[in-house]
C-alpha positions as a Markdown table, in Angstrom:
| # | Residue | x | y | z |
|---|---|---|---|---|
| 1 | Met | 64.5 | 73.5 | 113.1 |
| 2 | Ala | 64.1 | 73.8 | 109.4 |
| 3 | Pro | 67.2 | 74.1 | 107.2 |
| 4 | Lys | 68.2 | 77.7 | 106.3 |
| 5 | Lys | 67.5 | 78.9 | 102.8 |
| 6 | Glu | 70.4 | 80.3 | 100.8 |
| 7 | Lys | 69.8 | 83.9 | 99.8 |
| 8 | Ala | 70.6 | 84.7 | 96.2 |
| 9 | Pro | 72.2 | 88.1 | 95.7 |
| 10 | Pro | 69.9 | 90.5 | 93.8 |
| 11 | Pro | 70.9 | 90.9 | 90.2 |
| 12 | Ser | 72.8 | 94.1 | 89.5 |
| 13 | Ser | 73.5 | 95.9 | 86.3 |
| 14 | Lys | 77.2 | 96.5 | 87.2 |
| 15 | Pro | 79.8 | 93.8 | 86.7 |
| 16 | Ala | 81.6 | 92.5 | 89.8 |
| 17 | Lys | 84.6 | 94.5 | 90.8 |
| 18 | Ser | 88.0 | 92.9 | 90.9 |
| 19 | Gly | 89.8 | 93.1 | 94.2 |
| 20 | Gly | 92.2 | 95.8 | 95.5 |
| 21 | Gly | 90.0 | 98.9 | 94.8 |
| 22 | Lys | 90.0 | 100.2 | 98.4 |
| 23 | Gln | 93.7 | 100.7 | 98.9 |
| 24 | Lys | 95.5 | 103.9 | 97.6 |
| 25 | Lys | 98.3 | 103.6 | 95.1 |
| 26 | Lys | 101.8 | 103.8 | 96.4 |
| 27 | Lys | 103.3 | 107.2 | 95.8 |
| 28 | Trp | 107.0 | 107.0 | 95.0 |
| 29 | Ser | 109.2 | 109.7 | 96.6 |
| 30 | Lys | 111.3 | 111.9 | 94.3 |
| 31 | Gly | 114.7 | 110.7 | 95.7 |
| 32 | Lys | 117.0 | 113.6 | 96.6 |
| 33 | Gln | 120.6 | 113.2 | 95.6 |
| 34 | Lys | 123.5 | 115.0 | 97.3 |
| 35 | Glu | 126.0 | 116.0 | 94.7 |
| 36 | Lys | 129.7 | 116.0 | 95.7 |
| 37 | Ile | 131.7 | 119.0 | 94.6 |
| 38 | Asn | 135.2 | 120.0 | 95.5 |
| 39 | Gly | 136.2 | 123.0 | 97.6 |
| 40 | Ser | 137.2 | 125.4 | 94.8 |
| 41 | Leu | 133.8 | 125.0 | 93.1 |
| 42 | Ala | 132.1 | 125.6 | 96.4 |
| 43 | Arg | 134.1 | 128.8 | 97.0 |
| 44 | Lys | 133.2 | 130.1 | 93.5 |
| 45 | Ala | 129.5 | 129.3 | 94.1 |
| 46 | Ile | 129.6 | 131.2 | 97.4 |
| 47 | Arg | 131.2 | 134.2 | 95.8 |
| 48 | Glu | 128.5 | 134.1 | 93.0 |
| 49 | Leu | 125.7 | 133.9 | 95.6 |
| 50 | Met | 127.2 | 136.9 | 97.5 |
| 51 | Ala | 127.4 | 138.9 | 94.3 |
| 52 | Arg | 123.8 | 138.2 | 93.5 |
| 53 | Gly | 122.7 | 139.1 | 97.1 |
| 54 | Ala | 121.2 | 135.7 | 97.8 |
| 55 | Ile | 123.4 | 135.1 | 100.9 |
| 56 | Arg | 125.3 | 137.4 | 103.3 |
| 57 | Met | 128.3 | 136.8 | 105.5 |
| 58 | Val | 127.6 | 136.6 | 109.2 |
| 59 | Ser | 131.1 | 136.1 | 110.5 |
| 60 | Ala | 134.6 | 135.6 | 109.1 |
| 61 | His | 137.5 | 134.3 | 111.2 |
| 62 | Ser | 140.7 | 133.1 | 109.6 |
| 63 | Ser | 139.7 | 130.5 | 107.0 |
| 64 | Gln | 136.2 | 129.9 | 108.2 |
| 65 | Gln | 133.3 | 132.0 | 107.1 |
| 66 | Ile | 129.7 | 131.8 | 108.2 |
| 67 | Tyr | 126.9 | 132.8 | 105.8 |
| 68 | Thr | 123.1 | 133.1 | 106.0 |
| 69 | Arg | 120.2 | 133.6 | 103.6 |
| 70 | Ala | 119.7 | 137.2 | 102.7 |
| 71 | Thr | 116.2 | 138.3 | 103.7 |
| 72 | Asn | 114.4 | 141.6 | 103.1 |
| 73 | Thr | 115.1 | 142.8 | 106.6 |
């Protein structure tokens, strides 16, 4: 058998690309942070949301109240 001839790549007008073009860029998550507040601030915030009509009370028993989002129904 005759030795194989090496094929030369056809000349192109574009320069050769550098590696890593196929992978997508990493998207960083916008880290959510839980803020710690004390009970008195939480009670004031709940009262303010009730006054605005954003939440409504479902049940109140002794020192425990249950709230839900106020919807249009």
